[in-house]
Amino acid sequence: MIRIGIIGDFLKTANILSVILSSEKKDIRIINFNNFDEKIKQTEDFLIIGIAPPNILSSKINNLKLNILIINETDTYSNLSFPPLSLCPNGIILINSDNKSPFKASKSENSYIITFGYNPKSSVTISSVTAGNYNTIQIYIQRNLPTILGDLIEEQEFSINIHANDIAPVLSAITAALSAGISINTIKSISI
């Protein structure tokens, strides 16, 4: 089971991520932090966990044993550095680089940090948006990205069609799906 934690825009991001994962016939369970129990039957391929205050503490997040942590917003807290965030081996922390609030995160040695957002320095960003019946967005992977499976996704651009006007949760869900090993071809083949 792959565990993905989401801080901020939980339901939007979880629903978009669920659409992507379902297209590959993956079983998904979406819960909030208060419903998490280590004894949850692990019959699903993915467990998506919403994390909200007052549970946004490194010590509490570390107990979830996440593979991927998505940090969509940093406005409600400023520090996830002590103790360092500890994810499963090859774990990935995804941070929205568009947030302006000061934020500190420390990670364990066996994990990676990937940034996403409109910020041109982000690892994953958007190079263009074309409006229409569906919005077409051009996703730009600016540097090689590790996955939790130990693979690398090479720098590249690709287009996807989306219904939504709120692009930030779409971008975080796509980055999480790529980090979890979902192929770019799968993501390109669906309308989100």
PDB file of C-alpha atoms in Angstrom:
ATOM      1  CA  MET A   1       0.000   0.000   0.000  1.00  0.00           C
ATOM      2  CA  ILE A   2       1.258   3.450  -0.925  1.00  0.00           C
ATOM      3  CA  ARG A   3       0.391   6.144   1.634  1.00  0.00           C
ATOM      4  CA  ILE A   4      -0.027   9.738   0.514  1.00  0.00           C
ATOM      5  CA  GLY A   5      -0.575  12.561   3.012  1.00  0.00           C
ATOM      6  CA  ILE A   6      -2.051  15.898   1.937  1.00  0.00           C
ATOM      7  CA  ILE A   7      -1.813  19.222   3.797  1.00  0.00           C
ATOM      8  CA  GLY A   8      -4.121  21.899   2.342  1.00  0.00           C
ATOM      9  CA  ASP A   9      -6.695  21.554  -0.478  1.00  0.00           C
ATOM     10  CA  PHE A  10      -7.200  18.007   0.751  1.00  0.00           C
ATOM     11  CA  LEU A  11     -10.497  17.067  -0.886  1.00  0.00           C
ATOM     12  CA  LYS A  12      -9.754  18.777  -4.214  1.00  0.00           C
ATOM     13  CA  THR A  13      -6.331  17.181  -4.485  1.00  0.00           C
ATOM     14  CA  ALA A  14      -7.503  13.769  -3.234  1.00  0.00           C
ATOM     15  CA  ASN A  15     -10.397  13.663  -5.713  1.00  0.00           C
ATOM     16  CA  ILE A  16      -8.176  14.586  -8.671  1.00  0.00           C
ATOM     17  CA  LEU A  17      -5.546  12.086  -7.564  1.00  0.00           C
ATOM     18  CA  SER A  18      -8.275   9.454  -7.210  1.00  0.00           C
ATOM     19  CA  VAL A  19      -9.385  10.034 -10.824  1.00  0.00           C
ATOM     20  CA  ILE A  20      -5.799   9.576 -12.037  1.00  0.00           C
ATOM     21  CA  LEU A  21      -5.171   6.443  -9.957  1.00  0.00           C
ATOM     22  CA  SER A  22      -8.559   4.914 -10.840  1.00  0.00           C
ATOM     23  CA  SER A  23      -7.686   5.162 -14.524  1.00  0.00           C
ATOM     24  CA  GLU A  24      -5.015   2.527 -13.823  1.00  0.00           C
ATOM     25  CA  LYS A  25      -7.548   0.369 -11.951  1.00  0.00           C
ATOM     26  CA  LYS A  26      -5.985   1.113  -8.562  1.00  0.00           C
ATOM     27  CA  ASP A  27      -7.998   0.699  -5.357  1.00  0.00           C
ATOM     28  CA  ILE A  28      -8.019   3.887  -3.290  1.00  0.00           C
ATOM     29  CA  ARG A  29      -9.202   4.838   0.189  1.00  0.00           C
ATOM     30  CA  ILE A  30      -9.478   8.503   1.201  1.00  0.00           C
ATOM     31  CA  ILE A  31      -9.571   9.336   4.930  1.00  0.00           C
ATOM     32  CA  ASN A  32      -8.726  12.215   7.225  1.00  0.00           C
ATOM     33  CA  PHE A  33      -6.012  12.082   9.869  1.00  0.00           C
ATOM     34  CA  ASN A  34      -8.486  11.515  12.717  1.00  0.00           C
ATOM     35  CA  ASN A  35      -9.729   8.294  11.062  1.00  0.00           C
ATOM     36  CA  PHE A  36      -6.234   6.890  10.554  1.00  0.00           C
ATOM     37  CA  ASP A  37      -5.522   3.699  12.419  1.00  0.00           C
ATOM     38  CA  GLU A  38      -2.417   1.604  11.841  1.00  0.00           C
ATOM     39  CA  LYS A  39      -4.719  -1.444  11.880  1.00  0.00           C
ATOM     40  CA  ILE A  40      -6.576  -0.326   8.730  1.00  0.00           C
ATOM     41  CA  LYS A  41      -6.874  -3.294   6.439  1.00  0.00           C
ATOM     42  CA  GLN A  42      -4.311  -2.760   3.772  1.00  0.00           C
ATOM     43  CA  THR A  43      -6.328  -4.075   0.843  1.00  0.00           C
ATOM     44  CA  GLU A  44      -6.155  -0.860  -1.194  1.00  0.00           C
ATOM     45  CA  ASP A  45      -3.298   0.083  -3.467  1.00  0.00           C
ATOM     46  CA  PHE A  46      -3.357   3.691  -2.192  1.00  0.00           C
ATOM     47  CA  LEU A  47      -4.337   5.304   1.106  1.00  0.00           C
ATOM     48  CA  ILE A  48      -4.792   9.091   0.859  1.00  0.00           C
ATOM     49  CA  ILE A  49      -4.796  10.886   4.226  1.00  0.00           C
ATOM     50  CA  GLY A  50      -5.869  14.484   4.847  1.00  0.00           C
ATOM     51  CA  ILE A  51      -3.758  16.279   7.460  1.00  0.00           C
ATOM     52  CA  ALA A  52      -5.102  19.479   9.045  1.00  0.00           C
ATOM     53  CA  PRO A  53      -4.359  21.516  12.185  1.00  0.00           C
ATOM     54  CA  PRO A  54      -3.681  20.595  14.967  1.00  0.00           C
ATOM     55  CA  ASN A  55      -2.113  17.480  13.435  1.00  0.00           C
ATOM     56  CA  ILE A  56       0.427  19.335  11.289  1.00  0.00           C
ATOM     57  CA  LEU A  57       3.419  18.344  13.384  1.00  0.00           C
ATOM     58  CA  SER A  58       6.413  16.337  12.220  1.00  0.00           C
ATOM     59  CA  SER A  59       6.024  13.898  15.108  1.00  0.00           C
ATOM     60  CA  LYS A  60       2.405  13.120  14.149  1.00  0.00           C
ATOM     61  CA  ILE A  61       3.077  12.987  10.407  1.00  0.00           C
ATOM     62  CA  ASN A  62       6.016  10.606  10.947  1.00  0.00           C
ATOM     63  CA  ASN A  63       3.626   8.116  12.608  1.00  0.00           C
ATOM     64  CA  LEU A  64       1.704   7.797   9.318  1.00  0.00           C
ATOM     65  CA  LYS A  65       4.693   6.149   7.582  1.00  0.00           C
ATOM     66  CA  LEU A  66       3.992   8.026   4.358  1.00  0.00           C
ATOM     67  CA  ASN A  67       5.500   7.376   0.961  1.00  0.00           C
ATOM     68  CA  ILE A  68       4.500  10.831  -0.323  1.00  0.00           C
ATOM     69  CA  LEU A  69       3.618  14.019   1.556  1.00  0.00           C
ATOM     70  CA  ILE A  70       1.953  16.831  -0.417  1.00  0.00           C
ATOM     71  CA  ILE A  71       2.211  20.289   1.161  1.00  0.00           C
ATOM     72  CA  ASN A  72      -0.232  22.473  -0.790  1.00  0.00           C
ATOM     73  CA  GLU A  73      -0.235  25.352   1.661  1.00  0.00           C
ATOM     74  CA  THR A  74       2.061  26.641   4.365  1.00  0.00           C
ATOM     75  CA  ASP A  75      -0.064  29.535   5.636  1.00  0.00           C
ATOM     76  CA  THR A  76      -1.345  27.750   8.746  1.00  0.00           C
ATOM     77  CA  TYR A  77       2.075  26.683  10.067  1.00  0.00           C
ATOM     78  CA  SER A  78       5.699  27.563   9.514  1.00  0.00           C
ATOM     79  CA  ASN A  79       7.828  24.690  10.727  1.00  0.00           C
ATOM     80  CA  LEU A  80       8.107  20.978  10.016  1.00  0.00           C
ATOM     81  CA  SER A  81      11.778  20.725  10.862  1.00  0.00           C
ATOM     82  CA  PHE A  82      11.899  19.132  14.304  1.00  0.00           C
ATOM     83  CA  PRO A  83      11.924  16.251  14.390  1.00  0.00           C
ATOM     84  CA  PRO A  84      12.807  15.907  10.690  1.00  0.00           C
ATOM     85  CA  LEU A  85      10.044  14.512   8.495  1.00  0.00           C
ATOM     86  CA  SER A  86      10.626  10.799   8.201  1.00  0.00           C
ATOM     87  CA  LEU A  87       8.994   9.059   5.255  1.00  0.00           C
ATOM     88  CA  CYS A  88       9.389   5.515   3.959  1.00  0.00           C
ATOM     89  CA  PRO A  89      12.601   4.815   1.979  1.00  0.00           C
ATOM     90  CA  ASN A  90      12.612   6.832  -1.280  1.00  0.00           C
ATOM     91  CA  GLY A  91       9.807   8.944   0.213  1.00  0.00           C
ATOM     92  CA  ILE A  92       8.963  12.202  -1.508  1.00  0.00           C
ATOM     93  CA  ILE A  93       7.867  15.543  -0.035  1.00  0.00           C
ATOM     94  CA  LEU A  94       6.030  17.722  -2.564  1.00  0.00           C
ATOM     95  CA  ILE A  95       5.927  21.428  -1.684  1.00  0.00           C
ATOM     96  CA  ASN A  96       3.914  24.139  -3.434  1.00  0.00           C
ATOM     97  CA  SER A  97       6.589  26.748  -4.121  1.00  0.00           C
ATOM     98  CA  ASP A  98       4.019  29.504  -4.760  1.00  0.00           C
ATOM     99  CA  ASN A  99       3.319  30.045  -1.068  1.00  0.00           C
ATOM    100  CA  LYS A 100       4.868  33.225   0.239  1.00  0.00           C
ATOM    101  CA  SER A 101       4.846  32.460   3.956  1.00  0.00           C
ATOM    102  CA  PRO A 102       8.144  31.500   5.591  1.00  0.00           C
ATOM    103  CA  PHE A 103       8.363  27.745   5.887  1.00  0.00           C
ATOM    104  CA  LYS A 104      10.972  25.283   7.121  1.00  0.00           C
ATOM    105  CA  ALA A 105      10.981  21.548   6.523  1.00  0.00           C
ATOM    106  CA  SER A 106      13.692  19.047   7.296  1.00  0.00           C
ATOM    107  CA  LYS A 107      13.641  15.549   5.892  1.00  0.00           C
ATOM    108  CA  SER A 108      15.345  12.308   6.736  1.00  0.00           C
ATOM    109  CA  GLU A 109      18.278  11.240   4.564  1.00  0.00           C
ATOM    110  CA  ASN A 110      16.322   8.673   2.558  1.00  0.00           C
ATOM    111  CA  SER A 111      13.723  11.054   1.096  1.00  0.00           C
ATOM    112  CA  TYR A 112      13.495  13.754  -1.577  1.00  0.00           C
ATOM    113  CA  ILE A 113      11.897  17.192  -1.851  1.00  0.00           C
ATOM    114  CA  ILE A 114      10.198  18.201  -5.117  1.00  0.00           C
ATOM    115  CA  THR A 115       8.678  21.630  -5.690  1.00  0.00           C
ATOM    116  CA  PHE A 116       5.662  22.372  -7.861  1.00  0.00           C
ATOM    117  CA  GLY A 117       3.702  25.498  -8.759  1.00  0.00           C
ATOM    118  CA  TYR A 118       3.641  28.505 -11.073  1.00  0.00           C
ATOM    119  CA  ASN A 119       7.025  29.600  -9.744  1.00  0.00           C
ATOM    120  CA  PRO A 120       9.462  29.285 -12.692  1.00  0.00           C
ATOM    121  CA  LYS A 121      12.056  27.704 -10.386  1.00  0.00           C
ATOM    122  CA  SER A 122       9.715  24.824  -9.439  1.00  0.00           C
ATOM    123  CA  SER A 123      10.677  21.297 -10.435  1.00  0.00           C
ATOM    124  CA  VAL A 124       7.204  20.842 -11.949  1.00  0.00           C
ATOM    125  CA  THR A 125       5.423  23.885 -13.351  1.00  0.00           C
ATOM    126  CA  ILE A 126       2.994  24.998 -16.031  1.00  0.00           C
ATOM    127  CA  SER A 127       4.363  26.567 -19.181  1.00  0.00           C
ATOM    128  CA  SER A 128       1.010  27.476 -20.763  1.00  0.00           C
ATOM    129  CA  VAL A 129      -2.768  27.299 -20.393  1.00  0.00           C
ATOM    130  CA  THR A 130      -5.206  27.238 -23.314  1.00  0.00           C
ATOM    131  CA  ALA A 131      -8.872  27.876 -22.510  1.00  0.00           C
ATOM    132  CA  GLY A 132     -11.671  25.998 -24.236  1.00  0.00           C
ATOM    133  CA  ASN A 133     -14.359  23.438 -23.424  1.00  0.00           C
ATOM    134  CA  TYR A 134     -11.562  21.886 -21.433  1.00  0.00           C
ATOM    135  CA  ASN A 135      -8.560  23.869 -20.338  1.00  0.00           C
ATOM    136  CA  THR A 136      -5.391  22.449 -21.845  1.00  0.00           C
ATOM    137  CA  ILE A 137      -2.352  22.917 -19.663  1.00  0.00           C
ATOM    138  CA  GLN A 138       1.232  22.258 -20.591  1.00  0.00           C
ATOM    139  CA  ILE A 139       3.061  20.561 -17.708  1.00  0.00           C
ATOM    140  CA  TYR A 140       6.788  21.243 -17.668  1.00  0.00           C
ATOM    141  CA  ILE A 141       9.106  18.927 -15.712  1.00  0.00           C
ATOM    142  CA  GLN A 142      12.220  21.095 -15.411  1.00  0.00           C
ATOM    143  CA  ARG A 143      14.603  18.563 -13.891  1.00  0.00           C
ATOM    144  CA  ASN A 144      14.767  14.792 -13.522  1.00  0.00           C
ATOM    145  CA  LEU A 145      12.348  13.609 -10.833  1.00  0.00           C
ATOM    146  CA  PRO A 146      12.770  10.560  -8.601  1.00  0.00           C
ATOM    147  CA  THR A 147       9.824   8.250  -7.965  1.00  0.00           C
ATOM    148  CA  ILE A 148       9.146   6.188  -4.856  1.00  0.00           C
ATOM    149  CA  LEU A 149       9.915   3.129  -7.017  1.00  0.00           C
ATOM    150  CA  GLY A 150      13.494   4.356  -7.529  1.00  0.00           C
ATOM    151  CA  ASP A 151      12.972   5.385 -11.174  1.00  0.00           C
ATOM    152  CA  LEU A 152      13.723   8.782 -12.700  1.00  0.00           C
ATOM    153  CA  ILE A 153      11.335  10.811 -14.826  1.00  0.00           C
ATOM    154  CA  GLU A 154      13.362  12.836 -17.324  1.00  0.00           C
ATOM    155  CA  GLU A 155      12.889  16.528 -18.049  1.00  0.00           C
ATOM    156  CA  GLN A 156      10.016  16.987 -20.519  1.00  0.00           C
ATOM    157  CA  GLU A 157       6.754  18.729 -21.349  1.00  0.00           C
ATOM    158  CA  PHE A 158       3.324  17.233 -21.946  1.00  0.00           C
ATOM    159  CA  SER A 159      -0.256  18.473 -22.276  1.00  0.00           C
ATOM    160  CA  ILE A 160      -3.344  17.453 -20.326  1.00  0.00           C
ATOM    161  CA  ASN A 161      -7.006  18.465 -20.463  1.00  0.00           C
ATOM    162  CA  ILE A 162      -8.716  19.583 -17.281  1.00  0.00           C
ATOM    163  CA  HIS A 163     -12.262  20.616 -16.322  1.00  0.00           C
ATOM    164  CA  ALA A 164     -11.132  22.689 -13.354  1.00  0.00           C
ATOM    165  CA  ASN A 165     -10.125  26.318 -13.246  1.00  0.00           C
ATOM    166  CA  ASP A 166      -8.198  25.795 -10.002  1.00  0.00           C
ATOM    167  CA  ILE A 167      -4.921  24.529 -11.409  1.00  0.00           C
ATOM    168  CA  ALA A 168      -2.874  24.256  -8.168  1.00  0.00           C
ATOM    169  CA  PRO A 169      -4.601  21.061  -6.862  1.00  0.00           C
ATOM    170  CA  VAL A 170      -4.382  19.563 -10.353  1.00  0.00           C
ATOM    171  CA  LEU A 171      -0.653  20.223 -10.492  1.00  0.00           C
ATOM    172  CA  SER A 172      -0.069  18.768  -7.013  1.00  0.00           C
ATOM    173  CA  ALA A 173      -2.125  15.641  -7.853  1.00  0.00           C
ATOM    174  CA  ILE A 174      -0.256  15.120 -11.132  1.00  0.00           C
ATOM    175  CA  THR A 175       3.111  15.551  -9.410  1.00  0.00           C
ATOM    176  CA  ALA A 176       2.058  13.041  -6.723  1.00  0.00           C
ATOM    177  CA  ALA A 177       0.861  10.546  -9.346  1.00  0.00           C
ATOM    178  CA  LEU A 178       4.163  10.828 -11.218  1.00  0.00           C
ATOM    179  CA  SER A 179       6.064  10.406  -7.928  1.00  0.00           C
ATOM    180  CA  ALA A 180       4.030   7.257  -7.223  1.00  0.00           C
ATOM    181  CA  GLY A 181       5.080   5.748 -10.559  1.00  0.00           C
ATOM    182  CA  ILE A 182       1.976   6.479 -12.658  1.00  0.00           C
ATOM    183  CA  SER A 183       3.070   6.934 -16.274  1.00  0.00           C
ATOM    184  CA  ILE A 184       2.852  10.199 -18.144  1.00  0.00           C
ATOM    185  CA  ASN A 185       0.915   8.397 -20.900  1.00  0.00           C
ATOM    186  CA  THR A 186      -1.769   7.427 -18.389  1.00  0.00           C
ATOM    187  CA  ILE A 187      -2.047  11.004 -17.141  1.00  0.00           C
ATOM    188  CA  LYS A 188      -2.195  12.394 -20.694  1.00  0.00           C
ATOM    189  CA  SER A 189      -4.964   9.958 -21.674  1.00  0.00           C
ATOM    190  CA  ILE A 190      -7.561  11.195 -19.153  1.00  0.00           C
ATOM    191  CA  SER A 191      -9.479  14.432 -18.694  1.00  0.00           C
ATOM    192  CA  ILE A 192      -9.179  15.589 -15.134  1.00  0.00           C
TER     193      ILE A 192
END
